[in-house]
Coordinates of C-alpha atoms and ligand atoms in Angstrom, one line a residue:
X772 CA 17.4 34.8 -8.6
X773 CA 18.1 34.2 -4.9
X774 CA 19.3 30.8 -3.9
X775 CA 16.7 28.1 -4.1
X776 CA 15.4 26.6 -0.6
X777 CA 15.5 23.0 -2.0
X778 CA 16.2 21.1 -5.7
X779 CA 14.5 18.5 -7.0
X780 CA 15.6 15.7 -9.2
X781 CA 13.6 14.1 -12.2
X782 CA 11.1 15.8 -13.8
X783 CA 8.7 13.0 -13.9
X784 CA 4.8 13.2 -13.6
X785 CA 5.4 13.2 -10.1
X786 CA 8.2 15.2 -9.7
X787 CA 7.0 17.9 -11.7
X788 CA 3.5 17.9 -9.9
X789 CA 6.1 17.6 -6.4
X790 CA 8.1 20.6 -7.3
X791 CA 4.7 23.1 -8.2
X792 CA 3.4 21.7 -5.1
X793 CA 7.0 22.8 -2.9
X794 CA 7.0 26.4 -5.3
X795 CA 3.2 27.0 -4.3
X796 CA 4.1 26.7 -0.3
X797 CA 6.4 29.8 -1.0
X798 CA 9.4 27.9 -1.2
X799 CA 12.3 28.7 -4.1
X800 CA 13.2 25.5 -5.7
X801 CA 15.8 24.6 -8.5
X802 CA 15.4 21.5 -10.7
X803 CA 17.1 19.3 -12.6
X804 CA 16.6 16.5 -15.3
X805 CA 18.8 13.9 -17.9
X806 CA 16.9 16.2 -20.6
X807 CA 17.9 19.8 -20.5
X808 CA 14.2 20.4 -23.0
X809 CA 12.2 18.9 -19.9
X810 CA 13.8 21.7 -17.0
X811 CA 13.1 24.9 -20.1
X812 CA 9.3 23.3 -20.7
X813 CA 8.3 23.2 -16.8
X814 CA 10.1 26.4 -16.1
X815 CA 8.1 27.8 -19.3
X816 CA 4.6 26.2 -17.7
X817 CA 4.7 27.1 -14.3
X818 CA 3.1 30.2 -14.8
X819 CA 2.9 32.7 -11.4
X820 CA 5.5 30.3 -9.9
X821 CA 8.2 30.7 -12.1
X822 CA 9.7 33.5 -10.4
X823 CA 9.9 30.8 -7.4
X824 CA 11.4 27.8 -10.0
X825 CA 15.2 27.8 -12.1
X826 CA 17.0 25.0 -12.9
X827 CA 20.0 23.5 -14.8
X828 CA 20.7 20.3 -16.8
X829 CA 23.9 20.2 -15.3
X830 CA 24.3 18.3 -11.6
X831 CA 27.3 20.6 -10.6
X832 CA 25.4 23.7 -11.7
X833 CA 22.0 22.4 -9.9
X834 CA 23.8 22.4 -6.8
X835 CA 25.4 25.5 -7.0
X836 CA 21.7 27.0 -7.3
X837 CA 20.7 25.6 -3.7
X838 CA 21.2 27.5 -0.7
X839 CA 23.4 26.0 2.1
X840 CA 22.8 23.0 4.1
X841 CA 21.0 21.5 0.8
X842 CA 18.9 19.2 0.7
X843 CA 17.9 18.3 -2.8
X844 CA 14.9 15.5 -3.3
X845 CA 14.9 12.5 -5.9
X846 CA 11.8 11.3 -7.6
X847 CA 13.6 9.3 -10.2
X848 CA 12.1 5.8 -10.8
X849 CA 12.7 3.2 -8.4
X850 CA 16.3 1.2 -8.6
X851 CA 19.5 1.4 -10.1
X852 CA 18.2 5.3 -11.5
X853 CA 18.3 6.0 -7.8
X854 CA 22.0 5.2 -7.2
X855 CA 22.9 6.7 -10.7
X856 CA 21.9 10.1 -9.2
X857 CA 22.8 9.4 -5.6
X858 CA 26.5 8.9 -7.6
X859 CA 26.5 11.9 -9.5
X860 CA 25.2 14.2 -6.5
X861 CA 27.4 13.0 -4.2
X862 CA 31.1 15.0 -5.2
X863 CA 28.9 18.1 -5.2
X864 CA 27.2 17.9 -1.8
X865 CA 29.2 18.3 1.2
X866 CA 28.6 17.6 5.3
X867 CA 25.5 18.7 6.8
X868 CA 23.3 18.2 2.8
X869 CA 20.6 15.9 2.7
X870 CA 19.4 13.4 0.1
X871 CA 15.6 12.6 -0.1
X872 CA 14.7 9.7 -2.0
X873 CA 10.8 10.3 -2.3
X874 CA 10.4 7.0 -4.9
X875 CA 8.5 4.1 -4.6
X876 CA 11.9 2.4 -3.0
X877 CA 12.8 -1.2 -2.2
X878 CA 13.2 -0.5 1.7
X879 CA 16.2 -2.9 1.5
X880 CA 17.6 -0.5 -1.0
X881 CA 17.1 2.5 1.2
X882 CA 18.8 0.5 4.4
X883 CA 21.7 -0.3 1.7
X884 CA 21.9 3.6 0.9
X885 CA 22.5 4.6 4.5
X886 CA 25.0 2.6 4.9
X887 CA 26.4 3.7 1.7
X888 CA 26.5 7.3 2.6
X889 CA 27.3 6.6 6.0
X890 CA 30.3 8.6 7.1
X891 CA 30.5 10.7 4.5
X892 CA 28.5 13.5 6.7
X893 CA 25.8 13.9 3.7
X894 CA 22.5 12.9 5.2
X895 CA 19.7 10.9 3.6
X896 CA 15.8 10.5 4.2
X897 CA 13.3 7.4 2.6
X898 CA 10.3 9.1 2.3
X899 CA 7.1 7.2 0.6
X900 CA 4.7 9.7 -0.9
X901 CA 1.4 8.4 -1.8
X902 CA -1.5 10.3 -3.9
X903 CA -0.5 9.6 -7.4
X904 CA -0.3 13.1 -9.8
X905 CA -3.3 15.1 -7.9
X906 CA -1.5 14.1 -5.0
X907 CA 1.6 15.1 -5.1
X908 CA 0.7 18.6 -6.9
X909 CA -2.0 19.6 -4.1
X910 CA -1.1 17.0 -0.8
X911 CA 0.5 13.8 -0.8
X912 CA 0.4 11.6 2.5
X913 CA 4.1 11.8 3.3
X914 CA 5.7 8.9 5.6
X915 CA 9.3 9.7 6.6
X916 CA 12.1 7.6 7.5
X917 CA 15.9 8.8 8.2
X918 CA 17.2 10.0 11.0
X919 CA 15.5 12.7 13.3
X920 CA 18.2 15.5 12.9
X921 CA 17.4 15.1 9.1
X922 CA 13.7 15.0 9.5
X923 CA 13.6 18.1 11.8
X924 CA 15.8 20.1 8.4
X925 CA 13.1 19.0 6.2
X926 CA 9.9 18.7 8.5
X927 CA 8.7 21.8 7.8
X928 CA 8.4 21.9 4.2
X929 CA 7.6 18.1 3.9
X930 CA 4.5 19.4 6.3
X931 CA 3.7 22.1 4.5
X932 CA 3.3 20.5 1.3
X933 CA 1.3 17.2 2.3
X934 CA -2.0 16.6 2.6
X935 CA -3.9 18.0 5.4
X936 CA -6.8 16.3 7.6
X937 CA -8.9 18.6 9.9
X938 CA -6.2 21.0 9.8
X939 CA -3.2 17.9 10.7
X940 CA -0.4 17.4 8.0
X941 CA -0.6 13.9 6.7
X942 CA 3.2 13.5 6.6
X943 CA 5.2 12.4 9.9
X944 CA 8.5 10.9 11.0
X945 CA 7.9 7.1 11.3
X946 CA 11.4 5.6 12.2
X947 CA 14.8 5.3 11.3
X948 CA 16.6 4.0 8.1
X949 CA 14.1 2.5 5.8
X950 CA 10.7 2.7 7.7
X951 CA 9.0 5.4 5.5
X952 CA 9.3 3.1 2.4
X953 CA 8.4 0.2 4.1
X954 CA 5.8 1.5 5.6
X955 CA 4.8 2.9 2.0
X956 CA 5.6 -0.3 0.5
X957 CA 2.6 -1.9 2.9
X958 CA 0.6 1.1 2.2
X959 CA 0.6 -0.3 -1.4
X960 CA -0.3 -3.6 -0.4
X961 CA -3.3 -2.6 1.5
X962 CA -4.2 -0.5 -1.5
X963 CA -3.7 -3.5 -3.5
X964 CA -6.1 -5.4 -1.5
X965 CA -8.4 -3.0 -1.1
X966 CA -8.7 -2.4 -5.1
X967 CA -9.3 -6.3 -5.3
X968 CA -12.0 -6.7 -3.1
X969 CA -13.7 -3.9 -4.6
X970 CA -13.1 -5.7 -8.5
X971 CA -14.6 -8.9 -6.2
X972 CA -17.7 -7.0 -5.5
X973 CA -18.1 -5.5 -8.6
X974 CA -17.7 -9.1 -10.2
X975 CA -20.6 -10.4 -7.7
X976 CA -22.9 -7.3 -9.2
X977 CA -22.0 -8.1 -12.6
X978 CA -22.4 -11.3 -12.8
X979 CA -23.9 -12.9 -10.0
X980 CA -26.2 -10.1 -9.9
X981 CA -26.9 -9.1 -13.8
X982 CA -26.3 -5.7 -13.3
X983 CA -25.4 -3.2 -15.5
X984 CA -22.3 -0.7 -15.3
X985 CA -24.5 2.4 -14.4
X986 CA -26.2 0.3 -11.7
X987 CA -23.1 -0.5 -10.3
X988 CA -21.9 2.6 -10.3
X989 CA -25.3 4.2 -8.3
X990 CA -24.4 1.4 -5.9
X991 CA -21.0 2.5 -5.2
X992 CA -22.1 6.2 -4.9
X993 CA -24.2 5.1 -2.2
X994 CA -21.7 2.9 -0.3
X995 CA -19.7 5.9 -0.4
X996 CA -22.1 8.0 2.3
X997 CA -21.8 5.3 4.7
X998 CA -18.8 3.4 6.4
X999 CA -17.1 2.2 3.1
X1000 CA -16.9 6.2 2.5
X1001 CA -13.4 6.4 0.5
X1002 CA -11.1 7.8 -1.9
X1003 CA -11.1 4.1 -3.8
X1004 CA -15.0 3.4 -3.9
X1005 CA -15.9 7.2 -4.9
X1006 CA -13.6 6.5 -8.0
X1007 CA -14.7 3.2 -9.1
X1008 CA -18.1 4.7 -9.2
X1009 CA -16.5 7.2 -11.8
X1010 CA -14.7 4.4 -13.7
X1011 CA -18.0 2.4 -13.7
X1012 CA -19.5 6.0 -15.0
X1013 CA -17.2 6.2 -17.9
X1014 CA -18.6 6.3 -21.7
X1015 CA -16.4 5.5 -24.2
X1016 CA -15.9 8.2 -26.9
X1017 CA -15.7 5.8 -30.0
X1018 CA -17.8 2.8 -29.0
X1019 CA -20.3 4.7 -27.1
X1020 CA -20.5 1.8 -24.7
X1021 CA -19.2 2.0 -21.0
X1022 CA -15.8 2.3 -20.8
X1023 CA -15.3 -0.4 -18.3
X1024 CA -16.2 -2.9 -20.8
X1025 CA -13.6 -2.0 -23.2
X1026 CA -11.2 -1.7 -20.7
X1027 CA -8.9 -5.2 -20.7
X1028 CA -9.4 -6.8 -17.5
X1029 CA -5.5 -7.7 -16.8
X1030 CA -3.6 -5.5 -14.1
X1031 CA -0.4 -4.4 -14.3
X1032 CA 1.8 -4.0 -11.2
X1033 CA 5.5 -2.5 -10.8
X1034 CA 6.1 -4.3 -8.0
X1035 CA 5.0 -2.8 -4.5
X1036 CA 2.2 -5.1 -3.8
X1037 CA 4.2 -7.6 -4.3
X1038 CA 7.4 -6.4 -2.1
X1039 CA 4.7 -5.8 0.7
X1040 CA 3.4 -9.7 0.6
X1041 CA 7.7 -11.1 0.6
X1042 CA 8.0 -9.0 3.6
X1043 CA 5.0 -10.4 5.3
X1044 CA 6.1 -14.0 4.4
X1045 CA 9.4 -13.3 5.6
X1046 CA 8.3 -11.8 8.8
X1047 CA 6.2 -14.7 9.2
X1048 CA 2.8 -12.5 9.4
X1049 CA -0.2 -13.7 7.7
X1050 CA -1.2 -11.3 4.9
X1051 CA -3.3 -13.4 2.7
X1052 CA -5.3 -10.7 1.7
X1053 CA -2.1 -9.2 -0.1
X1054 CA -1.0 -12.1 -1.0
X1055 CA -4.3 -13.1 -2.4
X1056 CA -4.4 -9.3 -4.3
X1057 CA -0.8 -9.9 -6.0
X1058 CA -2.1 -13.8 -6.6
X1059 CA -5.5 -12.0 -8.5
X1060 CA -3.3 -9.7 -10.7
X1061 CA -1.0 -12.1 -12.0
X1062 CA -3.9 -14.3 -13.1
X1063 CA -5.7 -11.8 -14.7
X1064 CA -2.7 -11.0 -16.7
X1065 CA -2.5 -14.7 -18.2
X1066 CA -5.4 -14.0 -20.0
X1067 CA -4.9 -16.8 -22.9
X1068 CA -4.9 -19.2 -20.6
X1069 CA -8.3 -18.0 -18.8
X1070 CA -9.8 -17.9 -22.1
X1071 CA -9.1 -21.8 -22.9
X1072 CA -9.7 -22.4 -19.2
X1073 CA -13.3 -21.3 -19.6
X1074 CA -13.6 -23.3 -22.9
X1075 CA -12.5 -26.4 -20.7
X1076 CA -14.5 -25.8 -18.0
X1077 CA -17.2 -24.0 -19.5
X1078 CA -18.4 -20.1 -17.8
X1079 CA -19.5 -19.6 -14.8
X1080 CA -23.7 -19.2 -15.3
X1081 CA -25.2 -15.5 -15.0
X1082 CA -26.7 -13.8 -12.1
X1083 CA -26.8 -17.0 -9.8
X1084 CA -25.5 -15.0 -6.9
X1085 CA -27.9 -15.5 -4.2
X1086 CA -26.8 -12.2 -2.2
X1087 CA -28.4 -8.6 -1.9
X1088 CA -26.7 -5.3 -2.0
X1089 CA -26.6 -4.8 1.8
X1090 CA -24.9 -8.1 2.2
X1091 CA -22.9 -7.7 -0.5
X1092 CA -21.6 -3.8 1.4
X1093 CA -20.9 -5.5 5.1
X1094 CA -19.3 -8.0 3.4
X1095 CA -16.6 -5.9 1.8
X1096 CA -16.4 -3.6 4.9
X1097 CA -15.8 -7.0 6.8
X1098 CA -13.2 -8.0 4.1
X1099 CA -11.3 -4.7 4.6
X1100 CA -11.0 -4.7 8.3
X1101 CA -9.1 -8.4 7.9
X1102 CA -7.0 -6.6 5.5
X1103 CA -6.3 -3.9 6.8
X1104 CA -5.4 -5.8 10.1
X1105 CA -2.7 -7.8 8.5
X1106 CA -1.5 -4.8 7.0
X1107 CA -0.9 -3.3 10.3
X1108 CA 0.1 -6.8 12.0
X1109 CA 3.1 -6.6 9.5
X1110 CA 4.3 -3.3 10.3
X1111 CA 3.9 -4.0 14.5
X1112 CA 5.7 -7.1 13.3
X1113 CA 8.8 -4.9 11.3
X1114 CA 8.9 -2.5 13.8
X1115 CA 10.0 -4.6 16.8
X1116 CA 12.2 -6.5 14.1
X1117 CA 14.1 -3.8 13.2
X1118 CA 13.5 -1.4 15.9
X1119 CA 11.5 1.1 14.9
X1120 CA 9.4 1.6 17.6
X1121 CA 6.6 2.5 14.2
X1122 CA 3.6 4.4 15.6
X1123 CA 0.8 2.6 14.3
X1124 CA -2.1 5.3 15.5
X1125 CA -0.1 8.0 13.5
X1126 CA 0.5 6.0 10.5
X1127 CA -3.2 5.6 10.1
X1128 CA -3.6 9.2 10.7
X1129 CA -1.5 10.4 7.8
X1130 CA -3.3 8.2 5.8
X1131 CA -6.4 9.9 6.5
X1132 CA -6.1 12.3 3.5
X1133 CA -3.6 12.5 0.3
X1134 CA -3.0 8.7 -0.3
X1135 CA -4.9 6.3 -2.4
X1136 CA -6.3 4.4 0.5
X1137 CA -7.5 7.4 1.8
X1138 CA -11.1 6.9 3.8
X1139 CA -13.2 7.8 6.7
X1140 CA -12.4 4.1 8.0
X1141 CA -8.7 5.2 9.2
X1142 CA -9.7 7.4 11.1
X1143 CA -11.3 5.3 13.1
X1144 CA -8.4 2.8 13.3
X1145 CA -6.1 5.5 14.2
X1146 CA -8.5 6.6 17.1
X1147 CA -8.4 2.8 17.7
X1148 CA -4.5 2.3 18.1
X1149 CA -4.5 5.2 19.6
X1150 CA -6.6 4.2 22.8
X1151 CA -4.9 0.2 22.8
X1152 CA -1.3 -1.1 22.4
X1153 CA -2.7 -4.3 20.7
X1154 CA -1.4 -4.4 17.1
X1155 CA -4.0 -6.3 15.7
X1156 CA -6.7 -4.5 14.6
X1157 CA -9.8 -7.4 15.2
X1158 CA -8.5 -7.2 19.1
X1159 CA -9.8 -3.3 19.2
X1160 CA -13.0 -3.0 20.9
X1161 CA -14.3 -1.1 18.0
X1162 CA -13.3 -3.4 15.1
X1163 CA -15.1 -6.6 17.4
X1164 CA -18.2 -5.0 17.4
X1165 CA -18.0 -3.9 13.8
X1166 CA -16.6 -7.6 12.9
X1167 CA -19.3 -9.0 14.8
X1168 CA -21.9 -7.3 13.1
X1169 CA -20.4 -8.1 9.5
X1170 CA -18.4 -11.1 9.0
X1171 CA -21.5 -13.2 8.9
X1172 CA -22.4 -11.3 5.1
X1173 CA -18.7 -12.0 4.3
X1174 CA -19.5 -15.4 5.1
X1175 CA -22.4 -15.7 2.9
X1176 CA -21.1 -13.6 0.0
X1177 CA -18.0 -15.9 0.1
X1178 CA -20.5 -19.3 0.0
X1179 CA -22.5 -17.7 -2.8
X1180 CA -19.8 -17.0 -4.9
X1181 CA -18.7 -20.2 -4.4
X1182 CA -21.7 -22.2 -5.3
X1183 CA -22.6 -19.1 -8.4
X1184 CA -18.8 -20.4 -9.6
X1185 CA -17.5 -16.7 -9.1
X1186 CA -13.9 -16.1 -7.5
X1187 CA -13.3 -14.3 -4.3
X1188 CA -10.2 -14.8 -3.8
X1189 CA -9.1 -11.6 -1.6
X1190 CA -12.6 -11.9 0.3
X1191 CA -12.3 -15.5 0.9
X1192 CA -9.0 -15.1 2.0
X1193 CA -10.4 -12.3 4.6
X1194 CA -12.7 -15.1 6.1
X1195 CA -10.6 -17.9 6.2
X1196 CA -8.0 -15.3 8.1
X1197 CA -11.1 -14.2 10.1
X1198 CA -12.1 -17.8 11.0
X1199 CA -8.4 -19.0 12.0
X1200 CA -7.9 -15.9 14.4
X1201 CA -10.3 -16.6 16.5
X1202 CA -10.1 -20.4 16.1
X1203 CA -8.2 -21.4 19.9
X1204 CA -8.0 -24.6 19.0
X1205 CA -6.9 -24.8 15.4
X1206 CA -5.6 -27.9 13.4
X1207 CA -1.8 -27.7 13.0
X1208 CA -1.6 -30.6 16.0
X1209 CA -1.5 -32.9 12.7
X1210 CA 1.1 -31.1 10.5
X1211 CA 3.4 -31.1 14.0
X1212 CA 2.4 -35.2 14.0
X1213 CA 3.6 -35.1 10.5
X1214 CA 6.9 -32.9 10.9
X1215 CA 8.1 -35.6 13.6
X1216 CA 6.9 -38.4 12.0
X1217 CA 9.1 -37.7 8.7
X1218 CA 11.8 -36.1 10.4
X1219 CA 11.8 -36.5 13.9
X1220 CA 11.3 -32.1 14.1
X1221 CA 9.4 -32.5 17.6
X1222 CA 6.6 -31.0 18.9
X1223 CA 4.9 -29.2 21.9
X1224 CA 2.9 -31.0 24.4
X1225 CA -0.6 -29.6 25.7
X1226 CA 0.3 -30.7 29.3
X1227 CA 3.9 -30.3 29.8
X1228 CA 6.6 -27.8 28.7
X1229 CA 9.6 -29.0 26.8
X1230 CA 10.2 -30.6 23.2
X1231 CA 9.1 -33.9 22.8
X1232 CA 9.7 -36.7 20.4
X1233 CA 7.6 -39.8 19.4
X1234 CA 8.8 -43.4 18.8
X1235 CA 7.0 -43.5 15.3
X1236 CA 6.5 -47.1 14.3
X1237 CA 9.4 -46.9 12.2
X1238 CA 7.8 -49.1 9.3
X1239 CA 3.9 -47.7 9.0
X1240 CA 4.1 -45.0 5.6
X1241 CA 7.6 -46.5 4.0
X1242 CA 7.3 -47.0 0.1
X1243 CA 7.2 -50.4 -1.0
Ligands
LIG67 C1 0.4 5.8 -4.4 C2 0.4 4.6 -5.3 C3 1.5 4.6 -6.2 C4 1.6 3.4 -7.1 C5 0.5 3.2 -8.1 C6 0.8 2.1 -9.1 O1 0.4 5.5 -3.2 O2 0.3 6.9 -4.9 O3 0.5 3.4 -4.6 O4 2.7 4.7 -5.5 O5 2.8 3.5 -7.8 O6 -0.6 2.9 -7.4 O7 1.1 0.9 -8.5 P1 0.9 -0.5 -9.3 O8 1.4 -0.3 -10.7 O9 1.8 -1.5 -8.6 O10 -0.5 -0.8 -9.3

């Protein structure tokens, strides 16, 4: 068989799905795997494209089977399997070879890896890859970071096996060093956000609204025709669909209601806290998944407390729709307000409007809403989203059903805590005169750490009584 155009490295769900998807464009690739029985079964599967697939166990053999410059792509999970393969490819590859780490990466892990392999002549690319197993076999949004010669060796394949919107690849070059995986990394914590408010939602139907599962379900198939229109509400109407084979009863009520997370939502609310960029709704999405996980506890908590009462949710099913829409503008806004905030950190110079185009189609979070954020950044340099002419009016119009949905739950006993998170975000952003004054007061009253004047520039100081608030 003719040299392959590319390898691939781990022979996971998504790699697997990653290398039909690369063999399908036309292109000849060879893979490679720990276990040898893993390369023979997906050659053996891959049907009409195995004359386009080969492989070998062996690292130096795999290499030898990829036509010159190489550039060979690693979907091993995230971490220290990374760097055991970066290791073992490296004596093989020589100057002008390319690594792509197409993981769920640490971005601080990819920045380490350039510098790793800097000088040695073999490139490397951090590309995030978002879609999950449909996505990667058929179209994955694809968000690159590396260095531009590198990009422009892989651009064309990485384009032609992503996602497409109107015709546009979903896949583009976003920066240098680690920007692709941090800009996936707050792709997850939008997504994160995004699946909470919708579990919030559902929670208000259920039980501050009595309804059943199926009624949900038509509810969400009908949110999905109008501006809520996405990838995440179509499928929780399936979920909410779901029978289950052995009890017969919907499947969503035999499904534990603790979420598991590998991390990325979690990475993507440390950054914002370490950028100093408010991302509460993140936060508050990471915050609702580690609760739901101490399940125990929430079960003696409600026999402490007692349950919150049934159906006492004074809200309709219009309210209930602006209010989410509302909710995900806020999020998506500090989502985007932490990547303007990386990019002039580290230099990235991240285009926000094509970022939101790429995630038109192939991710999870894909929906008919970023488009219209994309068209937004496009026209505006502002980076947060509730200064776009388009998001005002549409915030206008909505945050006042976030604002009751939020008080209903609160007085029907139900948690909201990504939604109320979205309002209290929404309230202080467009509160001029907020009410930090005091926590300054504070800061110089127990340790002298000055403040600002209203009247006068400089860094002022106040003679504290030095005895009011001492113990004793
Ligand atoms: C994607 C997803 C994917 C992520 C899963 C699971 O964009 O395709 O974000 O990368 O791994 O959604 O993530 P959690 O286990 O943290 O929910």
């Amino acid at each position: 068989m003719p040299q392959a155009d590319i390898g691939l490295v781990g022979l996971g769900v998504m790699g697997e799905n990653l290398a039909l998807n690369i063999a399908d464009n036309g292109y000849r690739i060879a893979v490679n795997n720990r276990t040898p029985d893993k390369i023979e079964a997906f050659i053996a599967n891959a049907g009409p494209l195995a004359d386009r697939v080969s492989g070998d166990a062996d690292i130096a053999t795999f290499v030898s089977m990829l036509k010159a410059p190489r550039s060979v792509i690693i979907m091993v999970k995230a971490g220290d399997p990374v760097d055991a393969v970066i290791a073992q490819l490296k004596p093989h590859l020589e100057k002008g070879d390319v690594i792509i780490d197409a993981g769920n990466a640490n971005y601080h892990d990819t920045v380490r890896r350039f510098a790793e392999l800097d000088g040695t002549g073999i490139g490397f690319l951090g590309i995030g890859v978002s879609g999950g197993e449909e996505g990667a076999r058929h179209g994955p949004s694809i968000m690159v970071g590396g260095s531009e010669d590198e990009w422009h060796n892989a651009e064309e394949v990485l384009k032609a096996i992503s996602a497409k919107f109107n015709g546009e690849p979903c896949c583009a070059y976003l920066g240098t060093g680690g920007a692709g995986h941090f800009v996936k990394t707050i792709h997850n914590g939008i997504e994160y956000a995004d699946m909470q408010m919708i579990a919030e939602v559902y929670g208000v139907m259920r039980d501050g609204l009595d309804m059943s599962p199926a009624q949900c379900a038509e509810v969400f198939r009908e949110w999905n025709k109008g501006p809520l229109d996405s990838y995440l509400i179509e499928i929780t109407s399936h979920v909410l669909d779901a029978v289950d084979s052995k009890s017969g009863r919907p499947l969503v009520e035999i499904i534990v209601d603790q979420a598991g997370q590998k991390g990325t939502g979690r990475w993507s609310a440390i950054e914002a806290l370490n950028l100093g960029v408010s991302a509460t709704t993140i936060e508050g999405a990471v915050a609702a998944r580690s609760i739901s996980a101490m399940k125990p506890e929430r079960i003696a908590g409600e026999k402490l407390y007692g349950a919150a009462p049934k159906g006492k949710a004074r809200v309709d099913l219009k309210t209930l729709e602006n209010a989410l829409l509302a909710g995900k503008i806020a999020a998506y806004a500090q989502g985007f307000a932490v990547m303007a905030k990386a990019s002039e950190e580290n230099g990235w110079d991240l285009p926000l409007d094509e970022i939101a185009k790429i995630w038109r189609a192939g991710c999870i979070i894909r929906s008919r809403f970023l488009d219209t954020i994309s068209q937004a950044f496009a026209k505006g340099d502002a980076a947060n989203l509730l200064t776009q002419p388009d998001f005002v009016t549409m915030m206008k119009e909505s945050n006042g059903s976030l604002r009751e949905v939020v008080a209903a739950c609160a007085m029907a006993e139900l948690p909201t805590p990504c939604l109320s998170s979205a309002l209290a975000y929404f309230d202080a952003y467009r509160q001029a005169q907020g009410t930090t004054n005091i926590t300054q007061g504070q800061r110089d009253f127990f340790g002298a750490h000055g403040f600002k004047r209203t009247d006068e520039d400089g860094d002022f100081h106040h003679d504290w009584p030095s005895l009011i608030g001492k113990a004793g």
